[in-house]
Every structure is written in structure tokens, then in C-alpha cells.
XYZ file of C-alpha atoms in Angstrom:
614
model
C 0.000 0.000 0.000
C 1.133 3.703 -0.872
C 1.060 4.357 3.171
C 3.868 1.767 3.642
C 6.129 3.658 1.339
C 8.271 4.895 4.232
C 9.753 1.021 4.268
C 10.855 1.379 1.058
C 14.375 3.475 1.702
C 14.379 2.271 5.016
C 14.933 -1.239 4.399
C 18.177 -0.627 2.415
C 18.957 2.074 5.227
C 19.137 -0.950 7.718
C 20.897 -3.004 5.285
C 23.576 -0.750 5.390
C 23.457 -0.099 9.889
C 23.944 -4.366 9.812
C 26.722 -4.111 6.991
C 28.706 -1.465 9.467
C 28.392 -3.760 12.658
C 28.157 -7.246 11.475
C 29.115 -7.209 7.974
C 32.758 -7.846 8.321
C 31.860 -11.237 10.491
C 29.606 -12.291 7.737
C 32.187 -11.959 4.933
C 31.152 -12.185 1.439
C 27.242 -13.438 2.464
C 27.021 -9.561 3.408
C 25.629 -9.373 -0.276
C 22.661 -11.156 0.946
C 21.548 -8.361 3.380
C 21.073 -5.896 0.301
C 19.789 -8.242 -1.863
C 17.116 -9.312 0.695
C 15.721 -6.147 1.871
C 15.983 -4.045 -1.386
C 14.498 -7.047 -2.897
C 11.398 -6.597 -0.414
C 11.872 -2.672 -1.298
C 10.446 -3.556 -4.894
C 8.098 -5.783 -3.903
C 6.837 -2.475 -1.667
C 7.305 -0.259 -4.391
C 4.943 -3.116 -6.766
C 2.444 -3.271 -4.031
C 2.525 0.847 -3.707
C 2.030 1.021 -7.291
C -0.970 -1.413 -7.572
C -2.625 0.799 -4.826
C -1.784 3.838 -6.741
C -3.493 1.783 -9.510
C -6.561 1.790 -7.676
C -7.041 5.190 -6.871
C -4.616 5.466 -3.247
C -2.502 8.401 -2.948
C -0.241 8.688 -0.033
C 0.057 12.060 1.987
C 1.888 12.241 4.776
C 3.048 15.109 6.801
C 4.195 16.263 10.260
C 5.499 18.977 11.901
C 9.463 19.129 12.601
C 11.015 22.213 13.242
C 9.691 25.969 14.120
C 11.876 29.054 12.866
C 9.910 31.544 13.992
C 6.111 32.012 12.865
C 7.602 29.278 10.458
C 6.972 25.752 10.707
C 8.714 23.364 8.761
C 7.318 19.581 7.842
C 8.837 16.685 6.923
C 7.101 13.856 5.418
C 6.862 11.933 2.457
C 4.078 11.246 -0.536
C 3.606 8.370 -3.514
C 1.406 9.870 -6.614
C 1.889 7.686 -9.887
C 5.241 9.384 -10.745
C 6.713 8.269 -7.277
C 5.213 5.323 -7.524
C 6.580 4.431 -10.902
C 10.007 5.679 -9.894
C 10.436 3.763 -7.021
C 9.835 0.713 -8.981
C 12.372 1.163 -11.377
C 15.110 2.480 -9.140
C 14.050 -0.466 -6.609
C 14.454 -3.199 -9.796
C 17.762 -1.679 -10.985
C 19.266 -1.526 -7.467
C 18.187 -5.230 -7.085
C 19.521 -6.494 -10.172
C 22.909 -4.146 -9.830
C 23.534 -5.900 -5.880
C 22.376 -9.404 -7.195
C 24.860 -8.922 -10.104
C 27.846 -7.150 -7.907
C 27.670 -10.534 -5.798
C 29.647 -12.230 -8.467
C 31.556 -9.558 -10.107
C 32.917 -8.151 -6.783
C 33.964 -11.759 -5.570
C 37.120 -11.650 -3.938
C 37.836 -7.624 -3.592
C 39.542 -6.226 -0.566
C 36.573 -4.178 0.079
C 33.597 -6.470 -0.397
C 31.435 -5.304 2.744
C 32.074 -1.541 2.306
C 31.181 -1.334 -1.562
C 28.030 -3.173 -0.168
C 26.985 -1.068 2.455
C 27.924 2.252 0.440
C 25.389 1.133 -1.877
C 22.921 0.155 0.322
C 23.019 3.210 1.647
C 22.955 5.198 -1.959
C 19.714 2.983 -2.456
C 18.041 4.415 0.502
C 19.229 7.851 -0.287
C 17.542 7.844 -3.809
C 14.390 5.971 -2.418
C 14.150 8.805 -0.148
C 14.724 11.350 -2.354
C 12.055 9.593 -4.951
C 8.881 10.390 -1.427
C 10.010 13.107 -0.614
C 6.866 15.334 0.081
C 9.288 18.511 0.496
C 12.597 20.164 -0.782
C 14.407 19.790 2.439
C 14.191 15.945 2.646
C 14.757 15.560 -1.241
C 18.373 17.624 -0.674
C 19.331 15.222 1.899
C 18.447 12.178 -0.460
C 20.357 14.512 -2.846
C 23.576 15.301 -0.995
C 24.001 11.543 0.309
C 24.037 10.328 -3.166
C 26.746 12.739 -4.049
C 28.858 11.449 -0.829
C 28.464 7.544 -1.847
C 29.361 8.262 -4.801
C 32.330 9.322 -4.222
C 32.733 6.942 -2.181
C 32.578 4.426 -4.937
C 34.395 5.627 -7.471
C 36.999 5.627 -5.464
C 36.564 2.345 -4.333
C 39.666 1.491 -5.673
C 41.549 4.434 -4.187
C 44.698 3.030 -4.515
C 44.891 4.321 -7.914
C 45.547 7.652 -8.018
C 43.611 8.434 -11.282
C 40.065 6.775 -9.255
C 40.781 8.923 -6.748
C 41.244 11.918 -8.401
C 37.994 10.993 -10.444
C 36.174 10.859 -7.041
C 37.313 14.295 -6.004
C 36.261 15.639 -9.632
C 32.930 14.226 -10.001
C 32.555 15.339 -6.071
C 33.392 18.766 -6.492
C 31.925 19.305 -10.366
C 28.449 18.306 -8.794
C 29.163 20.553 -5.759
C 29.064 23.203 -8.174
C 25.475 22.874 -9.479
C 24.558 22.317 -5.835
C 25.270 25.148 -4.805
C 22.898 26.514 -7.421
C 20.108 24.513 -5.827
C 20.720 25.214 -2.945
C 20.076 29.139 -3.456
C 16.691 27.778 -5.298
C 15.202 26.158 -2.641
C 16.147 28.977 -0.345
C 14.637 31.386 -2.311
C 11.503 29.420 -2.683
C 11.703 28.810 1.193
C 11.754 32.986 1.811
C 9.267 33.714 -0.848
C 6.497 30.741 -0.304
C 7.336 30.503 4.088
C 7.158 25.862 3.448
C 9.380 23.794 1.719
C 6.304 21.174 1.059
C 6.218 21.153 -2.848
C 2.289 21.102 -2.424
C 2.482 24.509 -0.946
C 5.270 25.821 -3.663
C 2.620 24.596 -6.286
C -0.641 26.208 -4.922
C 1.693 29.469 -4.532
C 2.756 29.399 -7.848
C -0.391 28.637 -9.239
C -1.885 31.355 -7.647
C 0.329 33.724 -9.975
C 2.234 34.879 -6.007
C 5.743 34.047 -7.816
C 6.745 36.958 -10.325
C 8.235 35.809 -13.872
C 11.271 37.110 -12.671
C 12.008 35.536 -9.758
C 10.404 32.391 -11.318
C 12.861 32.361 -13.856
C 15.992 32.872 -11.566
C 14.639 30.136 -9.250
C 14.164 27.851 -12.038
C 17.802 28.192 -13.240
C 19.212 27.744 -9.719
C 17.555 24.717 -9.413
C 18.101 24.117 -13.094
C 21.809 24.641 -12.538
C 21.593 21.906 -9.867
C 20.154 19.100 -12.158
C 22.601 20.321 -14.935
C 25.629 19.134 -12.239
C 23.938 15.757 -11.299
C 22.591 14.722 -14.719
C 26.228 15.596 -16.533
C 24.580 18.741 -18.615
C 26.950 20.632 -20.714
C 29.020 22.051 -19.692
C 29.048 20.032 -15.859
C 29.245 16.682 -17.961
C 32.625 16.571 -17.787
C 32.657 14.321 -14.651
C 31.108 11.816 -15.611
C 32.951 9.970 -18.282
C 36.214 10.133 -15.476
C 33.757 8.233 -12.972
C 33.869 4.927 -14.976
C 37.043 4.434 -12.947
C 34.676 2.892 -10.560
C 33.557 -0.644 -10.404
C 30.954 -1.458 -13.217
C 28.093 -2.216 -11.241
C 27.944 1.431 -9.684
C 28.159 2.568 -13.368
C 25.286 0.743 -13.778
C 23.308 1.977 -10.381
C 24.488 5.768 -10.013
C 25.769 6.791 -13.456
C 23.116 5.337 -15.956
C 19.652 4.664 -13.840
C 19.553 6.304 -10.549
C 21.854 9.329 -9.324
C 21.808 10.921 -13.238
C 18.498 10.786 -13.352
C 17.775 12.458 -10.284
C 18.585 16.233 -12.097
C 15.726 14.722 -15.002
C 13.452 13.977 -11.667
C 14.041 17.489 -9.637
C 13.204 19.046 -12.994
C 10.067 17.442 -13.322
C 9.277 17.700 -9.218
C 9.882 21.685 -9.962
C 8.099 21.430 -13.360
C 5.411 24.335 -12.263
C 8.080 26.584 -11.488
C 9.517 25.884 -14.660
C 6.534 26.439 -16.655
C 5.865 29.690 -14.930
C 9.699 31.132 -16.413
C 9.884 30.623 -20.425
C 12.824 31.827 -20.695
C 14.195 28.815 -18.166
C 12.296 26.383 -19.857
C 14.002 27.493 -23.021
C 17.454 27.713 -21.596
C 16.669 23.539 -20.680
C 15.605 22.662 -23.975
C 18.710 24.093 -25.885
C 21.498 22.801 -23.139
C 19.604 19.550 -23.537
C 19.766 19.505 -26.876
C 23.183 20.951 -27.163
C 24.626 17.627 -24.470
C 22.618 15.026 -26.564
C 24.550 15.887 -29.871
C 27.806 17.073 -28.402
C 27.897 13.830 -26.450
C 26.968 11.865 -29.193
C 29.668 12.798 -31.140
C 32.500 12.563 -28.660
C 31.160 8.944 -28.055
C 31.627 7.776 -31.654
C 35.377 7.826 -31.332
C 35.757 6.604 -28.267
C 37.793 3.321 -27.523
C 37.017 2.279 -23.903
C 33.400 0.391 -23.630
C 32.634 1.631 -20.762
C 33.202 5.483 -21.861
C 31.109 4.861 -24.960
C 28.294 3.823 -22.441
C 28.893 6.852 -20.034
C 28.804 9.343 -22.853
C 25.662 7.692 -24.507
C 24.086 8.176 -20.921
C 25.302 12.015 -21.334
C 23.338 12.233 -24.549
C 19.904 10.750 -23.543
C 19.389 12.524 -20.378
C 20.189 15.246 -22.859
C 17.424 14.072 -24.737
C 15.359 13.894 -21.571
C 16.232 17.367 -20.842
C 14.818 18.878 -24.278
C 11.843 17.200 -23.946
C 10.938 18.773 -20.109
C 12.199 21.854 -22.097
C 9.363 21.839 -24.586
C 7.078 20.962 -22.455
C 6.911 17.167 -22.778
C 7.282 16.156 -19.134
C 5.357 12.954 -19.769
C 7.731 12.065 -22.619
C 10.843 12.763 -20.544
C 9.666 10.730 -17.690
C 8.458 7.930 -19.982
C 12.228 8.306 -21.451
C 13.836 8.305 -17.843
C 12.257 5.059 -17.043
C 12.592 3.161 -20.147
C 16.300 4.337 -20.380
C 17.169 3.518 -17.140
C 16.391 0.045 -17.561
C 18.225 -0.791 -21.416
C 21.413 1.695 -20.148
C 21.749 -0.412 -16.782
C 21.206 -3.651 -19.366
C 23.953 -2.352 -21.077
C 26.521 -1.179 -18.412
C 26.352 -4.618 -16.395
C 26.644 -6.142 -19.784
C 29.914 -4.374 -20.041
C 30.964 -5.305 -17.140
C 30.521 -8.841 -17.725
C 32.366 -8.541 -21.098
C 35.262 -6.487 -19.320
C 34.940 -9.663 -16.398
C 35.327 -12.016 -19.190
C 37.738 -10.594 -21.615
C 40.159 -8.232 -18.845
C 39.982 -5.034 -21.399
C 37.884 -2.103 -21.457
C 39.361 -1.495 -24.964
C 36.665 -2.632 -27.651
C 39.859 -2.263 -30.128
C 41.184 -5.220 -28.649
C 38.541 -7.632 -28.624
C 36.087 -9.034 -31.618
C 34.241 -12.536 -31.613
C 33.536 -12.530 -28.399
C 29.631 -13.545 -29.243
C 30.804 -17.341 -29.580
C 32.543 -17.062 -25.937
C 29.546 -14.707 -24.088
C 26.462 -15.518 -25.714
C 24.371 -14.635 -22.872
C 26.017 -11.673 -22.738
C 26.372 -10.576 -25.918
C 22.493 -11.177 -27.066
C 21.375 -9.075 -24.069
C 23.756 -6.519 -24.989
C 22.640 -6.280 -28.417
C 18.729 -6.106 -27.628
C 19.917 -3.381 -24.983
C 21.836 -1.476 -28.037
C 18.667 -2.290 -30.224
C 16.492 -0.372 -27.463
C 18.482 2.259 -27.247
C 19.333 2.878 -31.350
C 14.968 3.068 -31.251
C 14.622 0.044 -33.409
C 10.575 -1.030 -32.511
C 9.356 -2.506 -31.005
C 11.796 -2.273 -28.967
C 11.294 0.389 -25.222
C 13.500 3.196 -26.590
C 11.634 3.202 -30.051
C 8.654 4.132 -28.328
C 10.059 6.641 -25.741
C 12.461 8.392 -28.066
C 10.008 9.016 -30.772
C 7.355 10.841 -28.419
C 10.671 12.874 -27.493
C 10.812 13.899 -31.028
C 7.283 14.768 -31.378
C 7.158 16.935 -28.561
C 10.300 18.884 -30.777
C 8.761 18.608 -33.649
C 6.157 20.747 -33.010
C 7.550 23.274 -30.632
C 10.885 24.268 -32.812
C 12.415 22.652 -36.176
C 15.999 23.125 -34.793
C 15.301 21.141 -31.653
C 13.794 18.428 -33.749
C 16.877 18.029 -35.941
C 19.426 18.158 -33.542
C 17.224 15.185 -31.487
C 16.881 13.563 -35.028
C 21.093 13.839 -35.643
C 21.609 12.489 -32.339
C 19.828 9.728 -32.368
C 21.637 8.649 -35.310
C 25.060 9.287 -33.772
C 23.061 7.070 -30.666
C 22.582 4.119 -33.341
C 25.760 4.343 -35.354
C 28.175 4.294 -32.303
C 25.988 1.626 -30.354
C 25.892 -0.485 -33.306
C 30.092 0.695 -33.617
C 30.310 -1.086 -29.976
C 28.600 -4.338 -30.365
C 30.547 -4.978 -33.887
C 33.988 -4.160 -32.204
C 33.155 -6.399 -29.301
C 31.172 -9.503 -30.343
C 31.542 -9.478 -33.975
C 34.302 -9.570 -36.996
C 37.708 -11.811 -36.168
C 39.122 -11.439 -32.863
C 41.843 -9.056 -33.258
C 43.709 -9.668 -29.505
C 43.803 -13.639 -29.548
C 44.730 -13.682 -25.836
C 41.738 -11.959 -24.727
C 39.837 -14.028 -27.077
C 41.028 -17.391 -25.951
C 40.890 -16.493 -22.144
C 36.897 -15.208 -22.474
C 34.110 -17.390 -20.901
C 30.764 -16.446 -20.214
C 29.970 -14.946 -17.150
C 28.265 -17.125 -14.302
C 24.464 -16.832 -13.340
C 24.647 -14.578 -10.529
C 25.753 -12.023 -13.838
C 23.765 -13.109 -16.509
C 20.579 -13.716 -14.858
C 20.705 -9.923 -13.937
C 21.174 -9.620 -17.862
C 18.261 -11.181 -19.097
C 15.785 -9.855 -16.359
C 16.727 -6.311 -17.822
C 16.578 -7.614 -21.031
C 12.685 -8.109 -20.196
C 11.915 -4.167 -19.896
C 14.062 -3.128 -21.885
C 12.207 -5.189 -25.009
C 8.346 -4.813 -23.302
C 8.018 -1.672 -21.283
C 7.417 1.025 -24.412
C 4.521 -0.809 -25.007
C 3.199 1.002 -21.964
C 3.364 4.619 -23.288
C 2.585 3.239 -27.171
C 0.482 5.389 -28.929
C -1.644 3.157 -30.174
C -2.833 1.610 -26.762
C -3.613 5.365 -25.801
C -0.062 6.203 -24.071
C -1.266 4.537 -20.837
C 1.582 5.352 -19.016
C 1.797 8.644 -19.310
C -2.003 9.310 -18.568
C -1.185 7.754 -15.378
C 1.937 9.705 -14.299
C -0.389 12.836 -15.351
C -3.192 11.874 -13.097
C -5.327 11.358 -16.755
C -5.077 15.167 -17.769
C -2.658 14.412 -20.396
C -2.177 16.387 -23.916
C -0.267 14.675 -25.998
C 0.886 16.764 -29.317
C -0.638 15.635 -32.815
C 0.860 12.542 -33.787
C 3.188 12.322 -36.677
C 4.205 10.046 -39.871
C 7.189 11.949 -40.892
C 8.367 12.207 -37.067
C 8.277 7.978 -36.937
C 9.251 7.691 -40.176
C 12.432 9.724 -39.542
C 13.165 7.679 -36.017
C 13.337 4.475 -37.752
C 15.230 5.209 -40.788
C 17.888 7.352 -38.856
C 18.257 4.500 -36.505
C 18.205 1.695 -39.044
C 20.886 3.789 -40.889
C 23.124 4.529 -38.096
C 23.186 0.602 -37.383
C 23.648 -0.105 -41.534
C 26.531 2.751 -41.073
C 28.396 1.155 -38.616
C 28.028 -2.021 -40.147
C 29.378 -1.454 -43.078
C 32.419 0.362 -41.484
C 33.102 -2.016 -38.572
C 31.710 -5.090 -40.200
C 32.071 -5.149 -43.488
C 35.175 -2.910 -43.982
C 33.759 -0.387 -46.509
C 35.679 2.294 -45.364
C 39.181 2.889 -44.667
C 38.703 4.132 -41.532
C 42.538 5.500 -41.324
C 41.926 7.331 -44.177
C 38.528 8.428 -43.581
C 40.027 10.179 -40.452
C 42.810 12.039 -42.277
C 40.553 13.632 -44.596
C 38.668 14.908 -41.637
C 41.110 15.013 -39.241
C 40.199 18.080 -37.481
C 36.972 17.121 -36.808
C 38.333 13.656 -35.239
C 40.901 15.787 -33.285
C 37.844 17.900 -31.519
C 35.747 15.010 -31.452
C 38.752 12.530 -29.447
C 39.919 15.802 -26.799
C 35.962 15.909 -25.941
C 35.516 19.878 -27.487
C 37.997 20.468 -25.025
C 36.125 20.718 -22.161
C 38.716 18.980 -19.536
C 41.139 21.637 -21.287
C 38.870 24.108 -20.533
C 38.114 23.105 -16.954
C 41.893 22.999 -16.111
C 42.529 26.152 -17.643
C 39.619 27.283 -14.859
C 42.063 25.792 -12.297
C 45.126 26.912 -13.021
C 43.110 30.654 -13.374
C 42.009 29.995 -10.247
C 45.189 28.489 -8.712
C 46.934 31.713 -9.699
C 44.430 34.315 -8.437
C 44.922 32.620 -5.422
C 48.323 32.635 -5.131
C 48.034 36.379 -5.932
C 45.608 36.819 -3.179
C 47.744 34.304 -0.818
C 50.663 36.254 -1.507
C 48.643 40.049 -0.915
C 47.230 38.275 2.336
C 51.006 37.310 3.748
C 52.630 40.304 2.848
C 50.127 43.087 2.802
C 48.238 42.488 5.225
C 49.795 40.554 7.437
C 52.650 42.579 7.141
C 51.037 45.630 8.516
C 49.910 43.417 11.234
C 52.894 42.513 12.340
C 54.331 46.070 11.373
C 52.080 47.690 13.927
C 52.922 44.738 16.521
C 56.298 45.586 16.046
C 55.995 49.282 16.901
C 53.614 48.479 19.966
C 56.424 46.123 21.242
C 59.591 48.367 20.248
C 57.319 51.448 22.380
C 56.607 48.839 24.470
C 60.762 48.041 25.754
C 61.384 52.005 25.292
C 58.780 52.518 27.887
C 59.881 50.045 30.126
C 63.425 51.762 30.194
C 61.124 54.393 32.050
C 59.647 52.269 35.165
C 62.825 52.492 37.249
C 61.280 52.010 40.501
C 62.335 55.757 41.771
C 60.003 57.911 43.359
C 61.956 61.091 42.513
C 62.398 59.775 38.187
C 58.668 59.474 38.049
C 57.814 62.980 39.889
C 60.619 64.080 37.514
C 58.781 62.939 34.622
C 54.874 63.828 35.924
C 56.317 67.398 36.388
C 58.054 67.381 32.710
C 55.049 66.734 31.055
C 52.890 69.501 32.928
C 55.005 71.825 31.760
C 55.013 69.911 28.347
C 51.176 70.337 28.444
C 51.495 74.040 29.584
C 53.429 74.897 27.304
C 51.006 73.885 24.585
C 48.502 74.944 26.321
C 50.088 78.983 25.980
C 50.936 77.829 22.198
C 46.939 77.605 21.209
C 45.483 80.006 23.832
């Protein structure tokens, strides 16, 4: 039932308080306390979504601190887009412990990567009820500690480390914008309860103005968490962590959260045009710009982190035109091929010891499990139908093809970028000879505690679009819009144009990486420019480190002002208080007859004066 939603993060919360005080005495059967209670967290989150089926809405609030005249509530509620959130986020999490069982066997750390995700899995859960903006930025902050925490799981390399510390203090950045967002709502509204933020906005009590600058503060907070240009540069650097958490935070969950506190804040947003306008073209601007960096990339697991930088681009153009249904519908469906995909690659990186796609090929015969799941999650995300992304993707493009042609076309070259370097991936890896024969003749399929992860994904990730397909009346999103849903005029040429640029982008990269068409070497010398802005990333890590050492030498200006400026009048005037200080003390000679000597000296001192003025 929606009222026992509460359980949901809790039960992965106490997963995590018996994996700090019993988990090292249960060694590797630790995994079993995640597994178990998130398990029962989606069987919750099913039973709170039948209810919600049925008509239940959960509201609960109570009183928890009073500032003044001011009294702030905490509590928690479960509509149908909680309610179809925590399912997804519950299954993923599941699957992602079930499969980090296997692939974490034998690690130094086993029972602290468990309970750091356990407790990332309450955090999100928590931030997923949240009835009000204070309890979502605690859900909201704790994800951004854990993870850190697990990208550097592996601290002993420098590079995770310093991955860590860059996707920790990138994020920080946008935080701080939404931060100053929620405040500001907080001064002008007197609640943090997004109930009470909607009736006040609805009631035309929040300007345009300060509308718009709340809505890009807390904009500029989802831009840092779902890797939005120009924040997406730490992202990519956090594959450095083990593959399961690039599965859980950085394709399903955490990244989605800055899609989610868009659409939470959604009537703010539609109450500032120019905000809403500033999300579609950043959205749009990510989902081509990362689409092209990840067509040249080598490492598997990179191509996969800067696909996920495209489509929450996607997602982000959509809320921008005003398809919030279609950018949900997209969050959910993508959240379950991309976390398909991610702990596929991290059963072909368990199998074949390389990241590099460059050095593997034929590795179908040795991972069949594996590699078909991989390729229906590739299929679902190139929007091949029936496939889920076909269905999701193509209302995204609707929604930009009738609110501006430029929008449209940049979604429309992006998703054939999406199926050209998808299709680019699966050739490299399971297809064509093997081109590193030790990595070939050392790959075996992955055991079931991996694969079976695989193919339950693999379910979703072919059925769930049928739940927002047009032609059944886009069921799903009538229900995450409570049934007051207005969907744009459908369009021939819009699914025309979805299939063929998908089909083509998989025939492109077929013909390159399969059938040899194209001399690729030569290919990039004619364009080699291109290649070279495409490979440094548009030079945003250039960019960003030009930022720090800017900022590293304004601060060693200012350091060096500090120490000798103004410290050094400091200790200037110090100095003259002590040097007056021993000249005075020459002075107390302990004689009666030298200090009446020296009381009568300055009378006449002060006389004198005295005559001088008048």
C-alpha cells in the first residue's frame, strides 16, 4: 500500500546499519543483506504502485522544526510518478547488488562497496517520497557522498581517486545553485512542502522574474547531477569505478535524479519561459555534443557513459518543450536498457580483462548470454521497434517537432550518432575476427549470478514502451499525469524519420566495422580536425583545467597580498607596539623622585602647549 512507502528506503537504510556492525563477520554473504531487503523494497514499491493503480494516494506530513512564525514539515508522498520511480530504481538496485555478488567476488573491500550502496539505495528511495525540498536535498547530498565513495573504491589508484574528487566537487558546483533555489523558494512561499510551492505558484504569487531565476538555480543543480553541458565533464572520469555502480548511479539512478528534480519543480519551470528554453537548448546541445564525442571513443565503458550524457540530454529537451510525460516515460525506459547495457559491459570487461573494444572481436561465440542481451539493450536504445526506446524516443521527437524545427533536428542527428556508435560497440566487441587472440582465448561467459541480472533487464528493456505506445492510448503517461494528459498531434514523418535514422546509423556502422567499406585510417585524415575535436571531448577537460590553473593563480596572488600586505602591517604595527613597548619600560625604574621628575616634565610639556593655542 502507498502508506507503507516509508519502508521502502528504510529497508536498504538498515541493510547498510547491519553491513557497518556485522558485515565484516559475515564476509562475502554480506551481499545477501542488500539483496534481501531491497528485494522486499520492490516488492513495496509493486504493491505501492498497484494501490496507486486503484485510486490510493499517499500524503503524509508532520510537523518538525519551528523558525519563527515558520513551521517546517517533513514527510513523504507516492502519486503515480513516485510510484513508478520507485519501482524502477528499486528493480535496478536489485539487479545491480544481485549482479555485484559475483563480479565483486574476492575484492579487498567487499562489505564496504556493499553497504555504500545500500546506503545510496536508501538515499535515492528517499529522495524519490520526498513530500518537500528539504528531505529531497538530503536524499540529494548523500548520493553525491556515496558516490564518491565508490568511485573511489579502488583508491589506490591515483587516477580513481582523483575521479572521485572531480565528479565530487563538479556536482558541488550545481549544488550550490540549488541550494540558493530552494532557499529562495523557502523565503518567498514561508514551506518547503512542494504542495504549498505549487498552490503558490499557481496562484500567480511568484513573479516571472524571480520564477525564472529560481528555475535556473535549481536548473543549474540538475545540470551538475545529470552531466549537462558544460558540468558533464565528470562523468565519463567516474567509470574508474567498479561497473556495477556505473550501472546503479551513473546510468539509472543518481543521473536521473537532475531529469526527476526538474520534473518535481516542473510548475516553477513552466511559470519562467525563458528557463524552460534555456533547458531545452542545453539539452539539446549535451545530446549531440555527447553523441559525437562517443563515436570515437575506444574504452566500452566510456562509450556507455557518454551515450548516458546524450539521452538525459534528450530527456532534458523534452521537459524543455514541455513534454514532461515524454521525458519521464524516457527516464524510465532508459534507465532500464542503459543499466542492461553497463552490467553487460561489465561482464564482457569480467570475461575478456579489457575495457578497450579495439582489442577484442568474436567474443559472441565465448559470451552468448552476454552478448544477445547486450545487443537487444543497443537495439532499445538505437529506437529500433518494437523495442522500449523506439517508443520513448520518438514521443521525445514529437514533442520537438512541433515546438521548434531546430530542436527536432538536432534530437533527429543524435539519435543517429546514438545508433551508429551503439551499433560501432557491439561490432567491435562480439563481432568480426578477434583481433587480440589472448583476450579471445581467455573469455568465458559470465556465471548466473551475472547473466541472470542480464536477461531480467533484457525483459523491460524489449516490453516496457509498449506502456506509453500510442496506439494503446499512451497509458503510461495518462497515469503519471493523473489522466489530464495532452499529448501533441501525432506524426508520420516524425516515426518515419526515427526508424530510418536509426536503421541507418546501425547499416553505417556495419558497413564500417563489419564489413570494412571504409578505410577508416583514411577516412580520419581527410577529416582530421573534426576527429581531433571530437577525441579531446571539445575540449572541455582543457577548458576546466585552464579554470584551475586561473584559479590556482588568483589565489596565489591573493595568498601572496594576504602574507605580505596584510599581514605585514599586522605585524608592522605589533612591532611598533612592542619596540614602544621596551622604550617605555626603560622608564619604570622604581624611583620615586624619576617618576615625579617625569609627571612634572610633562605639565610643563602640556602648559606649554597649552600657551601655544590660547
Amino acid at each position: 500500500m502507498p502508506q507503507n512507502a516509508w519502508l521502502i528506503p528504510v529497508l536498504p537504510l538498515l541493510s547498510f546499519v547491519l553491513h557497518v556492525f556485522i558485515g565484516r563477520r559475515l564476509g562475502e554473504r554480506s551481499a545477501y543483506l542488500g539483496i534481501i531487503t531491497v528485494g522486499a523494497s520492490f516488492v513495496l514499491a509493486l504493491a505501492g504502485l498497484a494501490g496507486v493503480l486503484g485510486g490510493e494516494t499517499a500524503r503524509v506530513s508532520a510537523p518538525w522544526l519551528q523558525i519563527g512564525e515558520r513551521t517546517i514539515a517533513m514527510g513523504y508522498r507516492v502519486g503515480p510518478l513516485e510510484a513508478v520511480m520507485l519501482v524502477m530504481v528499486s528493480l535496478v538496485s536489485w539487479m545491480v547488488l544481485i549482479f555485484s555478488r559475483g563480479y565483486m567476488h574476492g575484492d579487498a573491500r567487499y562489505n564496504r562497496f556493499f553497504a555504500i550502496v545500500n546506503l545510496f539505495v536508501a538515499a535515492m528511495l528517499t529522495l524519490v517520497i520526498a513530500d518537500n525540498f528539504l528531505l529531497f536535498f538530503v536524499g540529494w547530498e548523500l548520493m553525491g557522498l556515496c558516490s564518491y565513495l565508490l568511485i573511489s573504491h579502488w583508491f589506490e589508484n591515483l587516477d580513481n581517486a582523483r575521479a572521485a574528487m572531480k565528479a565530487f566537487m563538479v556536482t558541488r558546483l550545481g549544488d550550490v545553485g540549488l541550494m540558493l533555489g530552494i532557499w529562495l523558494v523557502f523565503i518567498n512561499v514561508g514551506s518547503f512542502r512542494f504542495e504549498d510551492i505549487w498552490s503558490h505558484v499557481d496562484a500567480g504569487k511568484m513573479g516571472v522574474g524571480l520564477a525564472t531565476f529560481v528555475a535556473l538555480m535549481l536548473f543549474t543543480g540538475a545540470v551538475g547531477k545529470s552531466a549537462q553541458m558544460p558540468l558533464h565533464i565528470w562523468l565519463p572520469d567516474a567509470m574508474a569505478g567498479p561497473t556495477p555502480i556505473s550501472a546503479l548511479i551513473h546510468a539509472a539512478t543518481m543521473v536521473a535524479a537532475g531529469v526527476y528534480l526538474v520534473a518535481r519543480a516542473y510548475p516553477i519551470f513552466q511559470a519562467a519561459p525563458l528557463a524552460m528554453d534555456t533547458v531545452a537548448v542545453i539539452g539539446a546541445a549535451t545530446g549531440l555534443m555527447a553523441a559525437l564525442i562517443a563515436t570515437v571513443q575506444t574504452d566500452i565503458k566510456k562509450t556507455l557513459a557518454y551515450s548516458t550524457i546524450s539521452q538525459l540530454g534528450l530527456m532534458m529537451l523534452s521537459m524543455g518543450v514541455g513534454g514532461l510525460t515524454a521525458g519521464i516515460f524516457h527516464l524510465l525506459s532508459h534507465a532500464f536498457f542503459k543499466a542492461l547495457l553497463f552490467l553487460g559491459s561489465g561482464s564482457v570487461i569480467h570475461a575478456a580483462e579489457t575495457q578497450d573494444m579495439h582489442r577484442m572481436g568474436g567474443l559472441f561465440k565465448k559470451l552468448p548470454v552476454t552478448g544477445t542481451t547486450f545487443v537487444i539493450g543497443t537495439l532499445a536504445l538505437s529506437g529500433i521497434p518494437p523495442l522500449a526506446g523506439f517508443f520513448s524516443k520518438d514521443e521525445i521527437l514529437l514533442e520537438a517537432f512541433h515546438a521548434n524545427p531546430v530542436l527536432f533536428w538536432l534530437g533527429v542527428g543524435t539519435s543517429l550518432l546514438t545508433a551508429y556508435y551503439m551499433w560501432r560497440a557491439v561490432t567491435l566487441t562480439f563481432f568480426g575476427r578477434p583481433r587480440d587472440h589472448h583476450v579471445f582465448e581467455h573469455a568465458h561467459e559470465s556465471p548466473a549470478v551475472m547473466t541472470g541480472p542480464l536477461v531480467v533487464l533484457a525483459v523491460p528493456a524489449v516490453l516496457f514502451g509498449f506502456l506509453g505506445a500510442p496506439f494503446l492510448g499512451h497509458p503510461l503517461q495518462h497515469f503519471i499525469a493523473g489522466g489530464e494528459l495532452h499529448m501533441p498531434e501525432p506524426s508520420g514523418f516524425v516515426q518515419g524519420a526515427a526508424i530510418t535514422v536509426g536503421v541507418a546509423g546501425i547499416l553505417g556502422a556495419w558497413l564500417i566495422y563489419g564489413k570494412g567499406v571504409l578505410d577508416r585510417g583514411a577516412a580520419i585524415r581527410v577529416v582530421r580536425p573534426l576527429y581531433v575535436l571530437f577525441k579531446q571531448k571539445f575540449f572541455f577537460d582543457h577548458l576546466a583545467m585552464g579554470i584551475v590553473y586561473v584559479t590556482r593563480g588568483v589565489s596565489a596572488v591573493v595568498g601572496a597580498f594576504d602574507k605580505y600586505i596584510v599581514d605585514g602591517l599586522v605585524n608592522l604595527v605589533a612591532w611598533l607596539v612592542l619596540q614602544l613597548g621596551n622604550a617605555s619600560r626603560r622608564l619604570a625604574v622604581g624611583s620615586v623622585q624619576a617618576y615625579a621628575m617625569v609627571m612634572f616634565a610633562a605639565i610643563v610639556v602640556g602648559m606649554f602647549f597649552y600657551v601655544l593655542k590660547g
